[in-house]
Coordinates of C-alpha atoms in Angstrom, one line a residue:
Chain A
M1 CA -0.8 28.2 -42.7
T2 CA -4.4 27.5 -42.3
A3 CA -6.6 30.3 -41.5
V4 CA -6.8 30.9 -37.4
T5 CA -10.5 31.3 -36.3
V6 CA -10.2 33.9 -33.5
R7 CA -11.9 33.4 -30.7
P8 CA -12.9 36.2 -28.0
L9 CA -10.8 36.2 -25.1
P10 CA -13.1 34.7 -21.9
S11 CA -14.9 37.8 -20.3
I12 CA -13.7 39.4 -17.3
A13 CA -16.6 38.4 -15.3
R14 CA -15.8 34.5 -16.3
V15 CA -12.2 35.1 -14.9
C16 CA -13.2 36.7 -12.0
R17 CA -15.5 33.7 -10.8
T18 CA -12.7 31.2 -11.9
R19 CA -10.2 33.2 -9.5
A20 CA -12.9 33.5 -6.8
G21 CA -13.2 29.6 -6.7
V22 CA -9.4 29.2 -6.7
E23 CA -9.1 32.0 -3.7
L24 CA -11.7 29.9 -1.7
K25 CA -9.9 26.8 -2.4
E26 CA -6.8 27.9 -1.6
F27 CA -7.9 29.4 1.7
F28 CA -9.9 26.9 3.1
R29 CA -8.1 24.0 2.0
Q30 CA -4.7 25.2 3.7
R31 CA -4.9 24.1 7.4
E32 CA -2.3 26.9 8.5
S33 CA -4.3 29.8 7.2
V34 CA -8.0 28.4 8.6
V35 CA -6.5 27.8 12.1
F36 CA -4.4 31.0 12.2
T37 CA -7.3 33.3 10.6
L38 CA -10.2 31.6 11.4
F39 CA -10.0 29.7 14.7
F40 CA -7.2 31.8 16.5
P41 CA -10.0 34.7 17.1
V42 CA -12.5 32.2 18.3
I43 CA -10.1 30.5 20.7
L44 CA -9.2 34.2 21.9
L45 CA -12.9 34.5 22.4
L46 CA -13.5 31.4 24.6
V47 CA -10.5 32.1 26.6
F48 CA -10.8 35.8 27.5
G49 CA -14.5 35.2 27.8
A50 CA -13.7 32.5 30.2
V51 CA -11.0 34.1 32.3
L52 CA -11.9 38.0 32.1
D53 CA -15.6 38.0 32.8
Y54 CA -16.0 41.1 35.1
D55 CA -18.3 43.9 35.2
L56 CA -17.3 47.0 33.7
G57 CA -19.9 49.0 35.3
S58 CA -23.4 49.6 34.2
G59 CA -24.1 45.7 34.3
V60 CA -21.8 45.2 31.2
S61 CA -19.4 42.4 31.2
F62 CA -16.3 42.6 29.9
T63 CA -17.0 40.0 27.3
Q64 CA -19.5 42.3 25.7
Y65 CA -16.9 44.9 25.1
F66 CA -14.2 42.2 24.3
M67 CA -16.8 40.8 21.4
A68 CA -16.2 44.2 19.5
G69 CA -12.5 44.1 20.0
V70 CA -12.2 40.2 18.7
I71 CA -14.3 41.0 15.6
A72 CA -12.0 44.2 14.7
A73 CA -9.2 41.6 15.3
G74 CA -10.7 39.0 13.5
I75 CA -11.5 41.3 10.4
L76 CA -7.7 42.6 10.6
G77 CA -6.5 39.1 10.4
A78 CA -8.8 38.0 7.5
S79 CA -7.7 41.0 5.6
L80 CA -4.4 42.9 6.4
Q81 CA -2.7 39.8 8.0
N82 CA -4.2 37.4 5.3
M83 CA -3.5 39.2 2.4
A84 CA 0.1 40.5 3.3
I85 CA 1.2 37.2 4.0
G86 CA -0.7 35.1 1.2
I87 CA 0.3 37.6 -1.6
A88 CA 4.1 37.7 -0.5
T89 CA 4.2 33.9 -0.5
E90 CA 2.7 34.0 -4.0
R91 CA 5.1 36.5 -5.1
S92 CA 8.1 34.6 -3.9
D93 CA 7.2 31.4 -5.1
G94 CA 6.2 32.0 -8.6
T95 CA 2.3 31.8 -8.7
L96 CA 2.1 35.7 -9.5
K97 CA 4.8 35.8 -12.1
G98 CA 3.0 32.6 -13.6
L99 CA -0.1 34.2 -14.0
A100 CA 1.2 37.6 -15.2
G101 CA 2.5 35.5 -18.1
T102 CA -1.3 34.4 -19.1
P103 CA -4.1 36.5 -20.2
M104 CA -5.7 36.6 -17.0
P105 CA -7.0 40.2 -16.5
K106 CA -5.2 41.6 -13.9
S107 CA -8.1 43.1 -12.1
A108 CA -9.3 39.6 -11.8
Y109 CA -6.8 38.6 -9.2
F110 CA -7.7 41.2 -7.2
V111 CA -11.4 40.4 -7.4
G112 CA -10.6 36.9 -6.4
K113 CA -8.8 38.2 -3.0
V114 CA -11.4 40.5 -2.3
V115 CA -13.8 37.4 -2.6
Q116 CA -11.8 35.8 -0.5
V117 CA -11.4 38.3 2.4
F118 CA -15.0 38.9 2.3
V119 CA -16.2 34.9 2.5
V120 CA -13.6 34.5 5.4
T121 CA -14.6 37.9 7.0
V122 CA -18.3 37.1 7.2
A123 CA -17.4 33.5 8.4
I124 CA -15.3 34.8 11.2
V125 CA -17.7 37.4 12.2
A126 CA -20.5 34.7 12.2
I127 CA -18.7 32.0 14.2
L128 CA -17.7 34.9 16.9
L129 CA -21.2 36.3 17.0
A130 CA -22.6 32.9 17.2
I131 CA -20.2 31.7 20.2
G132 CA -20.6 35.1 22.0
A133 CA -24.7 34.6 21.7
V134 CA -24.7 31.0 23.0
F135 CA -22.1 30.7 25.5
Y136 CA -21.6 34.5 26.8
D137 CA -24.8 35.9 26.5
I138 CA -23.7 38.6 24.4
D139 CA -26.3 41.2 23.4
L140 CA -26.4 41.3 19.6
P141 CA -26.7 44.6 17.9
S142 CA -30.4 45.5 16.7
G143 CA -31.8 47.3 14.3
P144 CA -29.7 50.4 13.5
G145 CA -26.9 48.8 15.1
W146 CA -26.5 46.4 12.2
L147 CA -26.3 49.3 9.8
T148 CA -22.9 50.7 11.8
F149 CA -21.9 47.2 12.4
A150 CA -21.8 46.9 8.5
W151 CA -20.2 49.8 7.3
V152 CA -17.5 49.9 10.0
A153 CA -16.9 46.2 9.1
A154 CA -16.7 46.8 5.2
L155 CA -14.9 50.1 5.4
G156 CA -12.3 48.5 7.8
S157 CA -11.9 45.3 5.8
A158 CA -11.4 47.6 2.8
A159 CA -8.8 49.6 4.4
C160 CA -6.6 46.7 5.6
T161 CA -7.2 44.5 2.6
L162 CA -5.5 47.0 0.6
L163 CA -2.9 48.0 3.4
G164 CA -2.2 44.0 3.5
I165 CA -1.8 43.9 -0.4
A166 CA 0.9 47.2 0.1
I167 CA 2.6 45.3 2.7
S168 CA 3.3 42.2 0.7
S169 CA 5.1 43.9 -1.8
L170 CA 7.6 45.3 1.0
A171 CA 8.3 41.5 2.3
R172 CA 11.0 38.9 0.7
N173 CA 8.7 36.4 1.2
G174 CA 5.8 34.7 2.6
R175 CA 7.7 33.8 6.0
S176 CA 9.4 37.2 6.5
A177 CA 5.8 38.8 5.7
S178 CA 4.6 36.6 8.5
A179 CA 7.5 37.5 10.7
T180 CA 7.0 41.0 10.2
V181 CA 3.1 41.3 10.1
T182 CA 2.0 39.3 12.9
P183 CA 4.1 40.7 15.5
V184 CA 3.1 44.0 14.7
A185 CA -0.7 43.1 14.7
L186 CA -0.5 41.6 18.0
V187 CA 1.2 45.0 19.1
L188 CA -1.6 46.8 17.5
Q189 CA -4.2 44.4 19.1
F190 CA -2.9 45.1 22.8
I191 CA -2.9 48.9 22.3
S192 CA -5.9 49.3 20.3
G193 CA -8.5 48.4 22.8
V194 CA -9.0 44.7 21.8
F195 CA -7.8 42.7 24.7
F196 CA -8.2 45.7 27.3
Q197 CA -10.2 48.5 27.6
F198 CA -9.1 51.3 25.7
S199 CA -9.1 54.1 28.6
E200 CA -6.2 51.6 30.4
V201 CA -4.0 52.0 27.6
P202 CA -1.1 54.6 28.4
T203 CA -2.3 58.2 26.7
W204 CA 0.7 58.2 24.5
L205 CA 0.5 54.4 23.2
Q206 CA -3.4 55.5 22.8
T207 CA -1.9 58.2 20.1
V208 CA 0.1 55.4 18.6
A209 CA -2.9 53.3 18.1
A210 CA -4.9 56.2 16.8
V211 CA -2.6 56.3 13.7
F212 CA -3.6 52.9 12.6
P213 CA -7.2 51.4 11.7
L214 CA -7.6 48.7 14.1
K215 CA -8.3 51.1 16.6
W216 CA -11.2 53.0 14.7
M217 CA -12.5 49.6 13.8
A218 CA -12.8 48.4 17.7
Q219 CA -14.2 51.8 18.7
G220 CA -16.7 51.6 15.8
L221 CA -17.7 48.4 16.8
R222 CA -18.1 49.0 20.3
S223 CA -20.5 51.4 19.6
V224 CA -22.7 49.1 18.2
F225 CA -22.2 46.4 21.2
L226 CA -21.9 48.7 24.0
P227 CA -24.8 51.0 25.6
D228 CA -24.4 54.8 25.0
A229 CA -23.2 55.5 28.5
L230 CA -20.0 53.7 28.2
A231 CA -19.3 56.1 25.4
A232 CA -18.0 58.4 28.1
Q233 CA -15.3 56.0 28.8
E234 CA -13.9 56.6 25.3
P235 CA -10.9 59.1 24.6
A236 CA -13.5 62.0 23.3
G237 CA -16.3 61.1 25.5
S238 CA -18.1 59.7 22.4
W239 CA -18.1 57.1 19.9
E240 CA -16.6 59.7 17.1
L241 CA -18.3 57.7 14.4
G242 CA -17.8 60.2 12.0
R243 CA -13.8 60.0 12.6
V244 CA -14.1 56.7 12.6
A245 CA -15.4 56.7 8.8
L246 CA -12.9 59.4 8.0
V247 CA -9.9 57.9 9.4
L248 CA -10.7 54.1 7.6
A249 CA -11.6 56.0 4.4
A250 CA -8.3 57.9 4.4
W251 CA -6.8 54.6 5.2
C252 CA -8.3 53.1 2.1
V253 CA -7.0 55.9 0.0
I254 CA -3.6 55.6 1.5
G255 CA -3.6 51.7 0.9
L256 CA -4.8 52.0 -2.9
L257 CA -2.0 54.7 -3.5
L258 CA 0.7 52.5 -2.0
C259 CA -0.8 49.2 -4.0
V260 CA -0.7 50.9 -7.1
R261 CA 3.0 52.3 -6.5
T262 CA 4.2 49.3 -5.2
F263 CA 2.6 46.0 -6.4
R264 CA 4.5 43.7 -8.5
W265 CA 4.0 40.7 -10.0
Q266 CA 7.5 38.9 -9.6
D267 CA 10.2 38.9 -7.2
R268 CA 12.8 42.0 -7.6
V269 CA 15.2 41.7 -10.0
D270 CA 18.2 40.9 -8.1
R271 CA 20.9 41.8 -10.6
Chain B
M1 CA 19.1 44.2 -40.4
E2 CA 15.2 44.6 -40.9
L3 CA 13.0 42.5 -38.3
D4 CA 11.8 39.5 -40.2
P5 CA 7.7 40.0 -40.6
D6 CA 7.3 35.7 -40.9
A7 CA 9.4 34.9 -37.9
A8 CA 7.7 34.0 -34.7
I9 CA 10.2 36.0 -33.0
S10 CA 12.7 38.4 -34.4
V11 CA 15.0 40.5 -32.3
R12 CA 17.6 43.0 -33.5
G13 CA 20.1 44.6 -31.3
L14 CA 18.6 43.7 -28.2
V15 CA 20.2 45.4 -25.1
K16 CA 19.4 45.0 -21.3
R17 CA 21.5 46.7 -18.6
Y18 CA 21.9 45.5 -15.0
G19 CA 23.7 48.7 -13.5
D20 CA 26.5 49.6 -15.9
R21 CA 26.8 46.0 -17.4
N22 CA 25.0 44.9 -20.4
A23 CA 23.3 41.7 -19.6
V24 CA 22.4 41.2 -23.4
D25 CA 24.7 43.5 -25.4
G26 CA 23.5 43.6 -29.0
L27 CA 21.5 40.6 -29.7
D28 CA 20.0 39.1 -33.0
L29 CA 17.9 36.2 -33.4
D30 CA 15.1 34.6 -35.8
I31 CA 13.1 31.8 -34.9
R32 CA 11.0 30.5 -37.7
R33 CA 7.4 29.5 -37.2
G34 CA 7.1 25.9 -36.3
E35 CA 10.7 25.0 -35.5
I36 CA 12.0 24.4 -31.9
F37 CA 15.2 26.2 -31.1
A38 CA 17.3 25.5 -28.1
L39 CA 19.3 28.8 -27.0
L40 CA 22.4 27.5 -25.1
G41 CA 24.9 29.1 -23.2
P42 CA 26.6 29.4 -19.5
N43 CA 24.9 30.8 -16.5
G44 CA 24.7 34.3 -16.8
A45 CA 25.4 34.8 -20.6
G46 CA 22.1 36.5 -20.7
K47 CA 19.8 33.3 -21.7
T48 CA 16.9 33.9 -19.0
T49 CA 17.0 37.8 -19.6
T50 CA 16.6 37.8 -23.3
V51 CA 14.0 34.9 -22.8
E52 CA 12.0 37.2 -20.2
V53 CA 12.3 40.4 -22.6
L54 CA 10.5 38.1 -25.2
E55 CA 7.9 37.0 -22.7
G56 CA 7.0 40.4 -21.6
Y57 CA 8.6 40.1 -17.9
R58 CA 11.1 42.5 -18.5
Q59 CA 11.5 45.9 -20.5
R60 CA 14.4 46.1 -22.5
D61 CA 17.1 49.2 -22.9
G62 CA 17.5 48.8 -26.6
G63 CA 16.7 47.1 -29.8
D64 CA 13.7 45.8 -31.5
V65 CA 12.0 43.0 -30.6
R66 CA 8.9 41.3 -32.2
V67 CA 7.1 37.9 -31.0
L68 CA 4.4 36.9 -33.0
G69 CA 4.4 40.1 -34.8
V70 CA 3.9 42.1 -31.6
D71 CA 6.4 44.1 -29.6
P72 CA 6.2 42.3 -26.0
A73 CA 6.1 45.6 -24.4
D74 CA 3.0 46.5 -25.7
G75 CA 1.6 42.7 -25.5
G76 CA -1.7 42.9 -24.3
R77 CA -4.3 39.6 -23.7
S78 CA -4.9 38.7 -26.9
W79 CA -1.1 38.1 -27.3
K80 CA -0.8 36.4 -24.2
A81 CA -3.3 33.8 -25.4
D82 CA -1.0 33.0 -28.2
L83 CA 2.0 32.2 -25.8
G84 CA 2.8 29.4 -23.4
I85 CA 5.5 30.1 -20.8
V86 CA 7.2 27.6 -19.0
L87 CA 9.1 29.3 -16.1
Q88 CA 12.5 28.1 -14.9
S89 CA 11.0 28.3 -11.6
G90 CA 7.8 26.6 -12.3
A91 CA 4.5 27.0 -10.3
G92 CA 4.2 27.8 -6.7
D93 CA 2.5 25.7 -4.0
S94 CA -1.2 25.4 -4.5
Q95 CA -3.8 23.6 -2.5
L96 CA -5.7 22.9 -5.6
T97 CA -5.7 19.6 -7.6
C98 CA -3.7 19.1 -11.1
L99 CA -7.2 19.1 -12.7
E100 CA -8.3 21.9 -10.5
L101 CA -5.4 23.9 -11.6
L102 CA -5.6 22.9 -15.0
R103 CA -9.3 24.0 -15.4
A104 CA -8.5 27.4 -13.9
Q105 CA -5.6 28.2 -15.9
A106 CA -7.8 27.0 -19.1
A107 CA -10.5 29.5 -17.9
Y108 CA -7.9 32.3 -18.7
Y109 CA -7.8 31.6 -22.8
P110 CA -10.0 32.0 -25.8
D111 CA -9.5 28.4 -27.2
P112 CA -8.1 25.9 -24.2
R113 CA -7.3 22.6 -24.8
D114 CA -9.3 19.9 -22.6
P115 CA -7.6 19.9 -19.3
A116 CA -8.0 16.2 -18.9
E117 CA -6.5 15.7 -22.4
V118 CA -3.6 17.8 -21.5
L119 CA -3.1 15.5 -18.3
E120 CA -3.1 12.7 -20.5
L121 CA -0.6 14.3 -22.7
V122 CA 1.8 15.0 -20.1
G123 CA 1.4 11.5 -18.4
L124 CA -0.4 12.7 -15.4
T125 CA -3.4 11.2 -15.4
E126 CA -3.5 9.5 -12.4
K127 CA -2.5 12.4 -10.3
A128 CA -5.7 14.3 -11.6
G129 CA -7.0 14.4 -7.9
S130 CA -3.4 15.1 -6.5
R131 CA -2.5 18.3 -5.0
G132 CA 0.6 19.8 -6.3
R133 CA 2.9 19.4 -3.7
T134 CA 2.6 15.5 -3.6
L135 CA 3.8 15.2 -7.0
S136 CA 7.7 14.4 -7.5
G137 CA 10.0 16.8 -9.2
G138 CA 9.6 15.3 -12.3
Q139 CA 5.8 15.1 -12.0
R140 CA 5.6 18.9 -11.2
R141 CA 7.5 19.9 -14.0
R142 CA 5.3 18.0 -16.2
L143 CA 2.5 19.8 -14.4
D144 CA 4.3 22.9 -15.2
V145 CA 4.4 22.1 -18.9
A146 CA 0.7 21.2 -18.7
L147 CA -0.1 24.4 -17.3
G148 CA 2.0 26.1 -20.2
I149 CA 0.4 23.9 -23.2
V150 CA -3.5 24.4 -21.9
G151 CA -4.3 27.4 -23.8
R152 CA -3.2 25.9 -27.0
P153 CA 0.1 28.3 -27.6
R154 CA 1.4 29.0 -30.7
L155 CA 4.4 29.6 -29.3
L156 CA 5.7 27.7 -26.1
F157 CA 8.7 29.0 -23.8
L158 CA 10.5 26.6 -22.0
D159 CA 12.9 27.5 -19.5
E160 CA 15.1 24.4 -18.6
P161 CA 12.3 22.2 -18.4
T162 CA 13.9 18.9 -17.6
T163 CA 16.2 20.0 -14.6
G164 CA 16.0 17.3 -12.2
F165 CA 14.2 14.7 -14.3
D166 CA 15.6 11.0 -14.1
P167 CA 16.7 9.6 -17.6
E168 CA 13.4 7.9 -18.5
A169 CA 11.2 11.1 -17.5
R170 CA 13.5 13.0 -19.8
R171 CA 12.8 10.5 -22.8
Q172 CA 9.1 10.8 -22.0
F173 CA 9.4 14.6 -22.1
W174 CA 11.0 14.6 -25.0
S175 CA 8.5 12.6 -26.9
L176 CA 5.9 15.1 -25.4
I177 CA 7.8 18.3 -27.0
R178 CA 8.1 16.4 -30.4
S179 CA 4.2 15.6 -30.6
L180 CA 3.7 19.2 -29.8
R181 CA 6.1 19.9 -32.8
D182 CA 3.6 17.6 -34.8
L183 CA 1.0 20.0 -33.7
G184 CA 2.6 22.9 -35.1
T185 CA 3.6 24.7 -31.8
T186 CA 6.9 26.9 -32.2
M187 CA 9.0 26.3 -29.1
L188 CA 12.2 27.9 -27.8
L189 CA 13.9 25.9 -25.3
T190 CA 16.8 26.8 -22.9
T191 CA 18.7 23.9 -21.6
H192 CA 22.0 22.9 -20.0
Y193 CA 21.5 19.4 -21.4
L194 CA 23.4 19.3 -25.0
D195 CA 22.0 15.7 -25.8
E196 CA 18.5 17.4 -24.9
A197 CA 19.2 20.3 -27.5
E198 CA 20.8 17.9 -30.3
E199 CA 17.7 15.5 -29.7
L200 CA 15.0 18.1 -29.8
A201 CA 16.2 21.3 -31.7
D202 CA 15.9 22.0 -35.0
R203 CA 18.4 24.8 -34.5
V204 CA 20.4 25.7 -32.0
G205 CA 22.1 29.2 -30.8
V206 CA 25.0 29.7 -28.4
I207 CA 24.8 33.0 -26.3
T208 CA 28.1 34.0 -24.4
R209 CA 28.3 37.5 -22.9
G210 CA 25.1 39.0 -24.2
R211 CA 25.5 37.9 -27.7
L212 CA 24.3 35.2 -30.0
V213 CA 27.6 33.7 -31.2
E214 CA 26.4 30.9 -33.7
V215 CA 23.0 29.7 -35.0
A216 CA 23.4 26.3 -36.8
V217 CA 21.5 22.6 -36.5
P218 CA 22.9 20.7 -34.2
S219 CA 25.2 18.6 -36.2
A220 CA 26.8 21.3 -37.8
L221 CA 27.4 23.6 -34.8
G222 CA 30.7 24.7 -34.6
G223 CA 31.9 23.2 -37.7
R224 CA 31.1 20.0 -36.3
G225 CA 30.0 18.5 -39.6
Q226 CA 33.4 18.9 -40.9
A227 CA 35.4 17.9 -38.2
P228 CA 37.9 15.4 -38.3
A229 CA 37.1 11.9 -36.5
V230 CA 39.4 10.6 -33.9
V231 CA 40.2 6.9 -34.1
S232 CA 41.8 5.4 -31.1
W233 CA 42.9 1.8 -30.3
S234 CA 45.3 -0.2 -28.4
E235 CA 48.7 -1.5 -29.6
D236 CA 51.9 -2.7 -28.2
G237 CA 50.0 -2.1 -24.5
A238 CA 49.6 1.4 -25.3
R239 CA 46.4 3.6 -26.3
R240 CA 47.0 5.3 -29.6
T241 CA 45.1 7.8 -31.1
A242 CA 44.8 9.7 -34.5
E243 CA 42.7 12.4 -36.1
T244 CA 41.6 11.8 -39.8
A245 CA 39.4 13.4 -42.0
T246 CA 38.7 9.4 -43.7
P247 CA 37.8 7.5 -41.1
T248 CA 36.9 4.6 -42.9
A249 CA 39.8 4.3 -45.0
F250 CA 41.7 4.7 -41.9
V251 CA 40.1 1.9 -40.2
A252 CA 40.2 -0.4 -43.2
A253 CA 44.1 -0.2 -43.1
L254 CA 44.4 -0.2 -39.3
A255 CA 42.3 -3.7 -39.7
A256 CA 44.4 -5.1 -42.2
R257 CA 47.5 -4.4 -39.8
F258 CA 45.8 -7.1 -37.3
P259 CA 45.0 -10.2 -37.7
G260 CA 41.7 -10.3 -36.0
E261 CA 39.8 -7.5 -34.2
V262 CA 41.5 -4.1 -33.7
P263 CA 41.9 -3.9 -30.1
D264 CA 39.5 -1.4 -28.0
L265 CA 38.7 0.5 -31.4
A266 CA 36.5 3.2 -31.1
V267 CA 35.7 6.1 -33.8
A268 CA 34.6 9.4 -32.1
R269 CA 33.4 12.7 -33.6
P270 CA 33.3 15.9 -31.8
T271 CA 30.1 15.8 -29.4
L272 CA 28.0 19.1 -29.6
E273 CA 29.2 19.2 -25.6
D274 CA 32.7 19.4 -27.1
V275 CA 32.0 22.1 -29.7
Y276 CA 29.7 23.9 -27.1
L277 CA 32.6 24.0 -24.4
R278 CA 35.0 25.2 -27.1
M279 CA 32.5 28.1 -28.1
I280 CA 31.8 29.2 -24.7
G281 CA 35.5 28.9 -23.4
D282 CA 36.7 30.9 -26.5
P283 CA 34.0 33.5 -27.3
A284 CA 34.6 34.8 -30.6

């Protein structure tokens, strides 16, 4: 045999860049994911903004309230729903198994997913804010409000991404993931103060919603979009930003533990 | 028996259990560097399980395994960089074009082949800009093979690579495999097509019930090389057949009995399929 010159493996950073490019193309070229994840919140904003344009008191319109909720729902879609369905599909169609047989560092796969979630989330937030500002005269956050906006969105997105990856391992395939996650997300949106004021949700459903991250994301974002006078309408009488951070961080930890314990690169061996 | 340190793949006493059933039950196997080895066996005999242990996808329950000198259970990135894997299930649906998929795959390897050249090699150059789901079944399979070889593997696993091919596509695929062999790639092929094994393989191994029951060159499997020939012809309105170890002499004698051509004369040796079916029907 001739002597083989051993070339170094490509750096993890380079493979991460490749994976990020792959993930962005996979998302933005697929009509279903773009419509479902990106345009659905936009349509919600347009429809609800046009139909439910009433005054909440203190001169605040419902659209201003809905802005926080629809952004939270948009983040949920871009992270939890997107990851759960996308990864379940890649697992059942053999994409993950194929990747696991290459020298791709496994971390690069997750970096690619995180980049995808980040870009899609930024796109959704930007589109929703632009539509809100142009069509519904939404008051955009000011100075420190942006800071709160950024950490709530980042922490919520991280928690939901990890949870989505964990949930993908429970589903049999992409279609069953979609059939499970989509209705659950919709119910959560109804009881977490996205479509209605959270104070109008029955108390026991408020308790249920308070277990999950969406309620806390929406609440954190309301603190940015609504005047402090409306904090009185929250269950605790305040925005509870400390608790928002705590619950979302706890979901990050739970999600990460679930991912580490349940993630599989191939379908269950069925024999 | 010791593991063979020079072999591309060396397996001793491999055991894989599913529940209380041994899917692989004490399998021994050596595959030399540079050869094409075809693994044959009925569904459920343990072919895919064996191959997936070698590829590092499944953990074994017993025995010793070396693939390119490394235990697959400890195989890291640099070990995987020397492997190419074409799975039975193939690659998933992608929104990427063939060329984009190959470029991404190439980026995982230290010394990849040029993606455009690989597309040329598998005959998909004109599909470089097409997305995977617009390809026909045979074209998709060739894309799977392209993804398997773009990393310049020293060892290539091919799990039923030509299922769903039309005859012409299979011929093209075979010449692709031969050109890879000429480049020095070792290949482990599993297939249901006996003619494919005969056409491509340097040696074939037959698995039944989780064990390798015979390894031989295709022309000698199951004592095929020494098997008597069957001569058949028509005489007095009936079909006659005779088994003979000396078919040339037999046919010469037969020819002397007829004024012209011997009616419907045929001389046959048992095909690889004949001996294979006999072997799996009666596992020794």
